[in-house]
């Protein structure tokens, strides 16, 4: 079961050849996917041989194989974690019943919507990142970008398989739609706003993979609990790939900080002008990037009170993060949860039914997890003997969804007037000057072992290869 059949056009571990109709439908979608990759995937890179990992098994030990491949030849396929025998639904109104091997009619519309929304983010991020290869700070980083991109492409395959196999004609139409919407397209944008934003520079890319891929992790973890077993199994395997994406983000920001504090110590200065003249990214600018990406990403969890969230949970479609490790009744009727809102110019806590607040529960779990990396970044600064602390902004800062939407709240959680907000927003969010400065540092640096001036080399290479390994052959 854990072995993957690579002899077929579409690599898979789901016995695709036994279902001729499905196989034909997916083989029909495949050239459209490749066309999309060609049009919207990494710019100018189709001919490069890239040192990529490819999934060859779903066994946690040794699931990946590394080697140089041209990205259009990457073996995108369908890989599900092995089925758990007699798996039971472990939360919601159907708790204790057998997990579903097919889609129950009454949950079909909601499940389709959940799968399409998740699926839409995968190609969206590839589109957002498609120009970054042109300004890679090193060959090592270029390879990591491409690895993230091909795996997001595979995550699209994971969702398209479910749509084709379980949702008939509607599913096939949705699968086409996933290739038709485009990030930032005025007429046909991606579903979620954060996936229509630009990823204009590598600091944004690292922030995106740290913060926004982590949103992906939490959504996938919640879906890995689903009563719909094929969804649970496919998202579990996606999570295996996802860990590397967050590593790319965390280590990328960490190396950026490392380089900055090294130059701060060399020049014995924390003067922003002098540091910028020296070509590194000052810590206050890094803080503003954190504020932006953190706030935009926590919006992705949705409104703090949502009857959809309650329905998805009670009907067993989507669980909580680590549902199985929690010790409550897993039904949550009568439980309450605290959410924030602004009343009479003050931020207050309000108790609401927990079932309706499950988006907030997932957001809070996400926030705890994402603060861990910020603490690790602070250790780099501390170790260099520099007095500066990066922080996550307040949950209510710069929000655009739910009851906090549009409220003017500072990164430390003070409600302020519109006038004060406008006067100070340049201290809290990246300004046009910040973005232009960071943009001005971006230039292609791709000789093996060389790194752009604004970022430190990594401690180790990929798959125990040296840092100056030829990760990308440009041909
Ligand atoms: Fe993904
Ligand atoms: Fe990802």
Short mmCIF file of C-alpha atoms and ligand atoms in Angstrom, two decimals:
data_model
loop_
_atom_site.label_atom_id
_atom_site.label_comp_id
_atom_site.label_asym_id
_atom_site.label_seq_id
_atom_site.Cartn_x
_atom_site.Cartn_y
_atom_site.Cartn_z
CA UNK A 1 0.00 0.00 0.00
CA UNK A 2 2.77 2.44 0.82
CA UNK A 3 4.59 1.79 -2.48
CA UNK A 4 3.83 4.14 -5.35
CA UNK A 5 3.18 2.93 -8.85
CA UNK A 6 5.48 4.94 -11.13
CA UNK A 7 4.89 2.90 -14.25
CA UNK A 8 1.67 4.76 -15.02
CA UNK A 9 1.24 8.18 -16.58
CA UNK A 10 0.01 9.46 -13.24
CA UNK A 11 2.06 8.07 -10.32
CA UNK A 12 -0.30 6.91 -7.61
CA UNK A 13 -0.88 4.56 -4.72
CA UNK A 14 -4.65 4.39 -5.17
CA UNK A 15 -4.83 1.63 -7.82
CA UNK A 16 -5.84 4.19 -10.40
CA UNK A 17 -5.62 1.69 -13.28
CA UNK A 18 -8.50 -0.30 -11.76
CA UNK A 19 -10.87 2.63 -12.29
CA UNK A 20 -10.67 3.29 -16.02
CA UNK A 21 -13.16 6.17 -16.08
CA UNK A 22 -11.38 8.02 -13.33
CA UNK A 23 -7.99 7.34 -14.87
CA UNK A 24 -9.15 8.70 -18.22
CA UNK A 25 -10.64 11.80 -16.59
CA UNK A 26 -7.43 12.56 -14.73
CA UNK A 27 -5.30 11.86 -17.80
CA UNK A 28 -7.45 14.37 -19.58
CA UNK A 29 -6.85 16.95 -16.83
CA UNK A 30 -3.08 16.28 -16.78
CA UNK A 31 -2.15 18.19 -20.00
CA UNK A 32 -4.22 21.15 -18.82
CA UNK A 33 -2.27 21.08 -15.59
CA UNK A 34 1.04 21.01 -17.48
CA UNK A 35 -0.13 23.86 -19.65
CA UNK A 36 -0.94 25.83 -16.49
CA UNK A 37 2.53 25.02 -15.07
CA UNK A 38 4.05 26.23 -18.30
CA UNK A 39 2.06 29.46 -18.34
CA UNK A 40 1.87 30.29 -14.63
CA UNK A 41 4.65 28.26 -12.96
CA UNK A 42 8.22 29.40 -12.19
CA UNK A 43 9.28 31.94 -14.79
CA UNK A 44 12.00 30.98 -17.26
CA UNK A 45 12.95 27.77 -15.50
CA UNK A 46 11.44 24.96 -17.57
CA UNK A 47 14.84 23.80 -18.77
CA UNK A 48 16.71 23.81 -15.46
CA UNK A 49 17.72 20.56 -13.81
CA UNK A 50 16.74 21.04 -10.20
CA UNK A 51 17.81 18.91 -7.24
CA UNK A 52 14.31 18.01 -6.07
CA UNK A 53 12.81 15.48 -3.76
CA UNK A 54 10.03 13.37 -5.19
CA UNK A 55 7.67 11.28 -3.11
CA UNK A 56 8.31 7.60 -3.84
CA UNK A 57 6.42 6.08 -0.93
CA UNK A 58 4.15 7.19 1.88
CA UNK A 59 6.24 5.37 4.47
CA UNK A 60 7.43 8.01 6.99
CA UNK A 61 10.89 6.39 6.77
CA UNK A 62 12.39 7.14 3.39
CA UNK A 63 9.39 8.52 1.53
CA UNK A 64 11.43 10.89 -0.59
CA UNK A 65 14.02 10.47 -3.30
CA UNK A 66 16.39 13.27 -4.36
CA UNK A 67 17.77 13.89 -7.82
CA UNK A 68 18.10 16.47 -10.60
CA UNK A 69 14.92 16.77 -12.67
CA UNK A 70 13.42 19.34 -15.00
CA UNK A 71 10.37 20.72 -13.25
CA UNK A 72 7.90 20.00 -16.08
CA UNK A 73 9.04 16.34 -15.77
CA UNK A 74 8.37 16.21 -12.02
CA UNK A 75 6.23 13.17 -11.24
CA UNK A 76 3.16 14.86 -9.82
CA UNK A 77 0.81 12.21 -8.57
CA UNK A 78 -1.73 10.95 -6.09
CA UNK A 79 -0.47 9.72 -2.75
CA UNK A 80 -2.67 8.87 0.21
CA UNK A 81 -1.57 7.72 3.61
CA UNK A 82 -2.51 4.07 4.24
CA UNK A 83 -6.06 3.49 5.47
CA UNK A 84 -6.49 2.94 9.17
CA UNK A 85 -8.50 -0.25 9.77
CA UNK A 86 -12.03 0.37 11.07
CA UNK A 87 -11.40 4.06 11.52
CA UNK A 88 -14.20 5.73 13.49
CA UNK A 89 -15.45 9.30 13.43
CA UNK A 90 -14.06 10.82 16.62
CA UNK A 91 -15.91 14.13 17.00
CA UNK A 92 -19.24 15.79 16.29
CA UNK A 93 -22.74 14.35 16.02
CA UNK A 94 -21.59 11.17 14.22
CA UNK A 95 -18.95 10.29 16.80
CA UNK A 96 -18.41 6.54 17.08
CA UNK A 97 -19.81 5.76 13.62
CA UNK A 98 -17.56 4.33 10.90
CA UNK A 99 -15.59 6.93 8.92
CA UNK A 100 -17.06 7.58 5.46
CA UNK A 101 -15.41 5.98 2.46
CA UNK A 102 -17.76 7.94 0.21
CA UNK A 103 -19.41 11.36 0.40
CA UNK A 104 -22.78 11.37 2.18
CA UNK A 105 -25.31 13.22 0.01
CA UNK A 106 -26.24 15.73 2.71
CA UNK A 107 -22.61 16.86 3.13
CA UNK A 108 -21.67 16.89 -0.51
CA UNK A 109 -21.93 20.65 -1.12
CA UNK A 110 -19.98 21.55 2.03
CA UNK A 111 -17.26 18.99 1.42
CA UNK A 112 -16.84 20.11 -2.15
CA UNK A 113 -16.52 23.70 -0.98
CA UNK A 114 -13.90 22.77 1.64
CA UNK A 115 -11.85 20.81 -0.90
CA UNK A 116 -12.07 23.50 -3.58
CA UNK A 117 -11.09 26.25 -1.14
CA UNK A 118 -8.06 24.27 0.05
CA UNK A 119 -7.18 23.24 -3.52
CA UNK A 120 -7.34 26.83 -4.76
CA UNK A 121 -4.57 27.99 -2.41
CA UNK A 122 -2.06 25.48 -3.80
CA UNK A 123 -1.65 26.73 -7.40
CA UNK A 124 -2.27 30.29 -6.14
CA UNK A 125 0.99 30.32 -4.18
CA UNK A 126 2.90 29.01 -7.22
CA UNK A 127 1.49 31.92 -9.22
CA UNK A 128 2.35 34.40 -6.48
CA UNK A 129 5.95 33.18 -6.44
CA UNK A 130 6.52 32.74 -10.14
CA UNK A 131 8.95 35.64 -10.65
CA UNK A 132 11.08 35.05 -7.56
CA UNK A 133 13.50 32.72 -9.33
CA UNK A 134 14.80 35.70 -11.29
CA UNK A 135 16.13 37.32 -8.10
CA UNK A 136 17.21 34.29 -6.05
CA UNK A 137 19.82 35.13 -3.37
CA UNK A 138 21.58 31.78 -4.00
CA UNK A 139 21.33 28.49 -5.83
CA UNK A 140 20.41 26.81 -2.55
CA UNK A 141 17.47 29.20 -2.10
CA UNK A 142 16.45 28.86 -5.73
CA UNK A 143 16.22 25.11 -5.29
CA UNK A 144 14.12 25.51 -2.16
CA UNK A 145 11.72 27.83 -3.95
CA UNK A 146 11.31 25.29 -6.76
CA UNK A 147 10.81 22.46 -4.27
CA UNK A 148 8.02 24.38 -2.57
CA UNK A 149 6.49 25.17 -5.98
CA UNK A 150 6.43 21.59 -7.30
CA UNK A 151 4.96 20.34 -4.03
CA UNK A 152 2.22 22.96 -4.06
CA UNK A 153 1.52 21.67 -7.56
CA UNK A 154 1.26 18.17 -6.11
CA UNK A 155 -1.10 19.40 -3.42
CA UNK A 156 -3.35 20.61 -6.20
CA UNK A 157 -3.27 17.06 -7.60
CA UNK A 158 -4.26 15.75 -4.17
CA UNK A 159 -7.42 17.87 -4.13
CA UNK A 160 -8.22 17.31 -7.82
CA UNK A 161 -8.13 13.55 -7.28
CA UNK A 162 -10.82 13.89 -4.60
CA UNK A 163 -12.94 16.13 -6.82
CA UNK A 164 -12.72 13.74 -9.77
CA UNK A 165 -13.24 10.56 -7.80
CA UNK A 166 -16.02 11.61 -5.46
CA UNK A 167 -17.87 14.56 -7.00
CA UNK A 168 -18.70 13.49 -10.56
CA UNK A 169 -19.36 16.16 -13.14
CA UNK A 170 -19.36 19.01 -10.61
CA UNK A 171 -15.99 17.83 -9.36
CA UNK A 172 -14.52 17.77 -12.87
CA UNK A 173 -15.76 21.31 -13.47
CA UNK A 174 -14.28 22.49 -10.19
CA UNK A 175 -10.97 20.86 -11.16
CA UNK A 176 -10.94 22.91 -14.38
CA UNK A 177 -11.80 26.04 -12.38
CA UNK A 178 -8.72 25.50 -10.21
CA UNK A 179 -6.59 26.04 -13.32
CA UNK A 180 -8.68 28.97 -14.58
CA UNK A 181 -8.68 31.29 -11.56
CA UNK A 182 -5.37 33.14 -11.19
CA UNK A 183 -3.77 34.95 -8.31
CA UNK A 184 -4.47 38.68 -8.50
CA UNK A 185 -6.54 38.35 -11.69
CA UNK A 186 -9.14 41.14 -11.68
CA UNK A 187 -11.80 39.06 -13.47
CA UNK A 188 -11.15 35.63 -12.04
CA UNK A 189 -9.12 35.85 -8.82
CA UNK A 190 -8.20 33.12 -6.36
CA UNK A 191 -10.81 32.48 -3.67
CA UNK A 192 -8.98 33.80 -0.59
CA UNK A 193 -7.61 37.33 -0.49
CA UNK A 194 -4.16 36.51 0.95
CA UNK A 195 -3.60 34.39 -2.16
CA UNK A 196 -4.23 37.35 -4.44
CA UNK A 197 -1.51 39.46 -2.78
CA UNK A 198 1.87 39.79 -4.46
CA UNK A 199 4.98 38.03 -3.17
CA UNK A 200 7.31 40.65 -4.61
CA UNK A 201 10.61 39.89 -2.87
CA UNK A 202 12.40 37.12 -1.01
CA UNK A 203 11.76 38.51 2.45
CA UNK A 204 8.04 38.34 1.58
CA UNK A 205 8.57 34.78 0.30
CA UNK A 206 10.22 33.67 3.55
CA UNK A 207 7.49 35.38 5.60
CA UNK A 208 4.85 33.75 3.39
CA UNK A 209 6.31 30.26 3.77
CA UNK A 210 6.71 30.75 7.51
CA UNK A 211 3.31 32.30 8.24
CA UNK A 212 0.99 31.40 5.36
CA UNK A 213 2.20 27.86 4.70
CA UNK A 214 1.65 27.39 8.44
CA UNK A 215 -1.98 28.39 7.94
CA UNK A 216 -1.94 25.56 5.38
CA UNK A 217 -0.59 23.23 8.04
CA UNK A 218 -3.40 24.08 10.45
CA UNK A 219 -6.11 23.76 7.82
CA UNK A 220 -4.67 20.42 6.70
CA UNK A 221 -4.42 19.21 10.30
CA UNK A 222 -8.10 20.06 10.82
CA UNK A 223 -9.02 18.20 7.59
CA UNK A 224 -6.82 15.25 8.57
CA UNK A 225 -9.41 14.62 11.33
CA UNK A 226 -12.30 14.53 8.83
CA UNK A 227 -14.96 11.82 8.86
CA UNK A 228 -14.49 11.68 5.08
CA UNK A 229 -11.62 9.19 5.15
CA UNK A 230 -10.05 9.86 1.71
CA UNK A 231 -9.74 13.54 2.66
CA UNK A 232 -8.12 12.65 6.00
CA UNK A 233 -5.64 10.31 4.32
CA UNK A 234 -4.64 12.67 1.54
CA UNK A 235 -4.16 15.66 3.85
CA UNK A 236 -2.01 13.55 6.20
CA UNK A 237 0.42 12.92 3.38
CA UNK A 238 0.36 16.60 2.31
CA UNK A 239 1.47 17.51 5.84
CA UNK A 240 4.62 15.42 5.38
CA UNK A 241 5.62 17.67 2.47
CA UNK A 242 4.46 20.88 4.17
CA UNK A 243 7.07 20.76 6.95
CA UNK A 244 9.85 21.68 4.51
CA UNK A 245 7.96 24.76 3.32
CA UNK A 246 7.81 26.18 6.83
CA UNK A 247 11.49 25.30 7.31
CA UNK A 248 12.32 27.35 4.20
CA UNK A 249 10.47 30.31 5.72
CA UNK A 250 11.81 30.06 9.23
CA UNK A 251 15.42 29.49 8.20
CA UNK A 252 15.19 32.16 5.48
CA UNK A 253 14.09 34.85 7.95
CA UNK A 254 16.62 33.57 10.48
CA UNK A 255 19.48 33.88 7.96
CA UNK A 256 18.31 37.36 6.98
CA UNK A 257 18.44 38.38 10.65
CA UNK A 258 21.82 36.69 11.09
CA UNK A 259 23.33 38.75 8.32
CA UNK A 260 21.79 41.97 9.67
CA UNK A 261 23.09 41.47 13.22
CA UNK A 262 26.55 40.54 11.89
CA UNK A 263 26.71 43.84 10.01
CA UNK A 264 25.28 45.72 13.03
CA UNK A 265 28.17 44.36 15.07
CA UNK A 266 30.77 45.04 12.40
CA UNK A 267 29.65 48.63 11.99
CA UNK A 268 28.72 49.00 15.67
CA UNK A 269 25.44 50.67 14.74
CA UNK A 270 21.70 50.23 14.81
CA UNK A 271 21.18 53.24 12.57
CA UNK A 272 18.72 52.26 9.85
CA UNK A 273 20.30 54.56 7.25
CA UNK A 274 23.79 53.15 7.82
CA UNK A 275 22.52 49.58 7.75
CA UNK A 276 20.64 50.18 4.54
CA UNK A 277 23.73 51.79 3.04
CA UNK A 278 25.51 48.55 3.95
CA UNK A 279 22.84 46.58 2.07
CA UNK A 280 21.14 44.63 4.88
CA UNK A 281 17.56 44.63 6.09
CA UNK A 282 17.19 46.53 9.37
CA UNK A 283 15.33 44.81 12.21
CA UNK A 284 12.45 47.36 12.38
CA UNK A 285 11.68 46.59 8.73
CA UNK A 286 11.71 42.85 9.51
CA UNK A 287 9.26 43.56 12.36
CA UNK A 288 6.93 45.41 9.96
CA UNK A 289 7.04 42.48 7.53
CA UNK A 290 6.13 40.17 10.42
CA UNK A 291 3.22 42.46 11.34
CA UNK A 292 1.92 42.39 7.78
CA UNK A 293 2.20 38.68 7.10
CA UNK A 294 0.97 37.66 10.54
CA UNK A 295 -2.16 39.82 10.33
CA UNK A 296 -3.01 38.92 6.74
CA UNK A 297 -2.54 35.23 7.50
CA UNK A 298 -4.67 35.07 10.65
CA UNK A 299 -7.54 36.52 8.61
CA UNK A 300 -7.43 33.29 6.58
CA UNK A 301 -9.02 31.40 9.47
CA UNK A 302 -12.25 33.25 8.81
CA UNK A 303 -14.78 35.10 10.92
CA UNK A 304 -14.50 34.67 14.69
CA UNK A 305 -18.15 33.62 14.82
CA UNK A 306 -19.29 31.35 12.06
CA UNK A 307 -22.25 29.05 11.77
CA UNK A 308 -20.44 27.27 8.93
CA UNK A 309 -17.59 26.41 11.27
CA UNK A 310 -20.14 24.91 13.70
CA UNK A 311 -21.78 22.89 10.91
CA UNK A 312 -18.45 21.63 9.55
CA UNK A 313 -17.48 20.42 13.02
CA UNK A 314 -20.76 18.92 14.18
CA UNK A 315 -21.26 17.09 10.90
CA UNK A 316 -17.71 15.67 11.10
CA UNK A 317 -16.27 17.40 8.02
CA UNK A 318 -13.49 19.30 9.77
CA UNK A 319 -12.07 18.74 13.24
CA UNK A 320 -9.92 20.86 15.50
CA UNK A 321 -6.13 20.92 15.46
CA UNK A 322 -5.02 17.69 17.19
CA UNK A 323 -8.61 16.68 17.88
CA UNK A 324 -7.51 13.23 18.98
CA UNK A 325 -5.25 14.57 21.72
CA UNK A 326 -7.97 16.67 23.38
CA UNK A 327 -9.74 15.42 26.46
CA UNK A 328 -13.15 17.14 26.23
CA UNK A 329 -16.33 15.49 24.89
CA UNK A 330 -15.55 16.27 21.18
CA UNK A 331 -19.14 17.46 20.73
CA UNK A 332 -18.76 20.89 22.38
CA UNK A 333 -22.46 21.66 22.80
CA UNK A 334 -22.90 24.06 25.71
CA UNK A 335 -19.18 24.97 25.79
CA UNK A 336 -18.11 28.56 25.34
CA UNK A 337 -15.04 30.38 24.05
CA UNK A 338 -13.71 33.92 24.37
CA UNK A 339 -13.49 36.13 21.32
CA UNK A 340 -12.46 39.79 21.02
CA UNK A 341 -14.50 42.73 19.92
CA UNK A 342 -14.41 46.51 20.16
CA UNK A 343 -17.05 48.20 22.31
CA UNK A 344 -17.11 51.89 23.33
CA UNK A 345 -13.61 52.36 21.99
CA UNK A 346 -12.20 49.46 24.00
CA UNK A 347 -11.13 45.95 23.16
CA UNK A 348 -13.21 43.52 25.21
CA UNK A 349 -13.52 39.75 25.56
CA UNK A 350 -16.86 38.15 24.91
CA UNK A 351 -18.01 34.60 25.67
CA UNK A 352 -19.73 32.91 22.75
CA UNK A 353 -20.78 29.32 22.03
CA UNK A 354 -17.63 27.38 21.23
CA UNK A 355 -19.11 25.63 18.21
CA UNK A 356 -19.58 28.98 16.53
CA UNK A 357 -16.08 30.08 17.52
CA UNK A 358 -14.14 27.17 16.04
CA UNK A 359 -12.41 29.40 13.50
CA UNK A 360 -11.12 31.39 16.47
CA UNK A 361 -10.01 28.21 18.24
CA UNK A 362 -7.95 27.19 15.19
CA UNK A 363 -6.60 30.75 14.83
CA UNK A 364 -5.46 30.73 18.48
CA UNK A 365 -3.72 27.37 18.04
CA UNK A 366 -2.02 28.79 14.97
CA UNK A 367 -0.90 31.89 16.86
CA UNK A 368 0.71 29.82 19.62
CA UNK A 369 2.57 27.76 17.02
CA UNK A 370 3.73 30.72 14.95
CA UNK A 371 5.11 32.55 18.00
CA UNK A 372 7.62 29.72 18.46
CA UNK A 373 9.59 30.73 15.38
CA UNK A 374 9.62 34.38 16.40
CA UNK A 375 11.24 33.32 19.68
CA UNK A 376 13.85 31.35 17.75
CA UNK A 377 14.57 34.44 15.61
CA UNK A 378 15.03 36.43 18.81
CA UNK A 379 17.70 33.97 19.92
CA UNK A 380 19.76 34.89 16.83
CA UNK A 381 19.56 38.55 17.87
CA UNK A 382 20.32 37.77 21.52
CA UNK A 383 23.29 35.61 20.62
CA UNK A 384 24.76 38.54 18.70
CA UNK A 385 24.45 40.60 21.90
CA UNK A 386 21.95 43.02 20.39
CA UNK A 387 19.08 44.58 22.33
CA UNK A 388 16.05 44.15 20.09
CA UNK A 389 13.04 41.90 20.38
CA UNK A 390 10.78 40.84 17.54
CA UNK A 391 7.17 40.18 18.55
CA UNK A 392 3.96 38.91 17.04
CA UNK A 393 1.49 41.80 16.75
CA UNK A 394 -1.71 41.70 18.78
CA UNK A 395 -4.37 39.42 17.33
CA UNK A 396 -6.63 42.43 16.75
CA UNK A 397 -4.05 44.39 14.74
CA UNK A 398 -4.80 45.11 11.04
CA UNK A 399 -7.68 42.70 10.71
CA UNK A 400 -10.04 42.51 7.77
CA UNK A 401 -12.43 39.78 8.70
CA UNK A 402 -14.88 39.12 11.55
CA UNK A 403 -15.84 41.47 14.37
CA UNK A 404 -12.40 43.14 14.41
CA UNK A 405 -12.57 43.96 10.72
CA UNK A 406 -11.47 47.50 10.08
CA UNK A 407 -10.94 48.39 13.77
CA UNK A 408 -7.91 50.62 14.30
CA UNK A 409 -5.76 48.74 16.79
CA UNK A 410 -2.02 49.06 17.35
CA UNK A 411 0.40 46.12 17.30
CA UNK A 412 0.34 46.20 21.12
CA UNK A 413 -3.45 46.09 21.24
CA UNK A 414 -4.52 49.70 21.86
CA UNK A 415 -7.62 51.01 20.09
CA UNK A 416 -6.67 54.28 18.39
CA UNK A 417 -8.36 56.96 16.33
CA UNK A 418 -8.27 56.94 12.56
CA UNK A 419 -5.97 59.97 12.74
CA UNK A 420 -3.45 58.25 15.02
CA UNK A 421 -3.59 55.13 12.86
CA UNK A 422 -2.84 57.13 9.73
CA UNK A 423 -0.01 58.99 11.44
CA UNK A 424 1.70 55.85 12.74
CA UNK A 425 0.87 53.09 10.26
CA UNK A 426 4.29 53.54 8.63
CA UNK A 427 5.88 52.33 11.89
CA UNK A 428 3.67 49.26 11.97
CA UNK A 429 3.33 48.00 8.41
CA UNK A 430 5.89 47.99 5.58
CA UNK A 431 5.81 51.35 3.84
CA UNK A 432 6.32 51.84 0.13
CA UNK A 433 9.88 52.93 0.97
CA UNK A 434 10.50 49.72 2.93
CA UNK A 435 9.24 47.63 0.06
CA UNK A 436 11.22 49.61 -2.47
CA UNK A 437 14.36 49.23 -0.34
CA UNK A 438 13.93 45.48 0.10
CA UNK A 439 13.13 45.24 -3.62
CA UNK A 440 16.35 47.10 -4.46
CA UNK A 441 18.39 44.36 -2.74
CA UNK A 442 16.92 41.62 -4.89
CA UNK A 443 19.34 40.52 -7.58
CA UNK A 444 20.20 37.16 -9.00
CA UNK A 445 23.06 35.47 -7.14
CA UNK A 446 23.36 31.90 -8.37
CA UNK A 447 27.01 30.85 -8.49
CA UNK A 448 27.36 27.71 -6.34
CA UNK A 449 28.18 28.62 -2.76
CA UNK A 450 27.67 32.38 -3.25
CA UNK A 451 25.01 34.30 -1.32
CA UNK A 452 23.50 37.74 -1.78
CA UNK A 453 24.86 40.33 0.63
CA UNK A 454 21.62 40.61 2.64
CA UNK A 455 21.40 36.98 3.72
CA UNK A 456 23.70 34.57 5.57
CA UNK A 457 24.41 31.08 4.17
CA UNK A 458 22.55 28.16 5.74
CA UNK A 459 24.30 25.99 8.31
CA UNK A 460 23.72 22.87 6.20
CA UNK A 461 22.81 21.96 2.64
CA UNK A 462 19.82 19.96 1.44
CA UNK A 463 19.81 16.17 1.93
CA UNK A 464 23.33 16.33 3.46
CA UNK A 465 24.77 17.88 0.32
CA UNK A 466 27.33 20.66 0.78
CA UNK A 467 26.09 24.27 0.78
CA UNK A 468 27.96 24.92 -2.51
CA UNK A 469 26.44 21.87 -4.26
CA UNK A 470 25.06 22.46 -7.77
CA UNK A 471 21.40 22.46 -6.70
CA UNK A 472 20.30 23.94 -10.01
CA UNK A 473 21.91 23.24 -13.39
CA UNK A 474 20.92 26.02 -15.74
CA UNK A 475 21.81 24.28 -19.02
FE1 LIG B 1 0.31 23.12 -0.02
FE1 LIG B 2 3.12 24.65 1.45
#
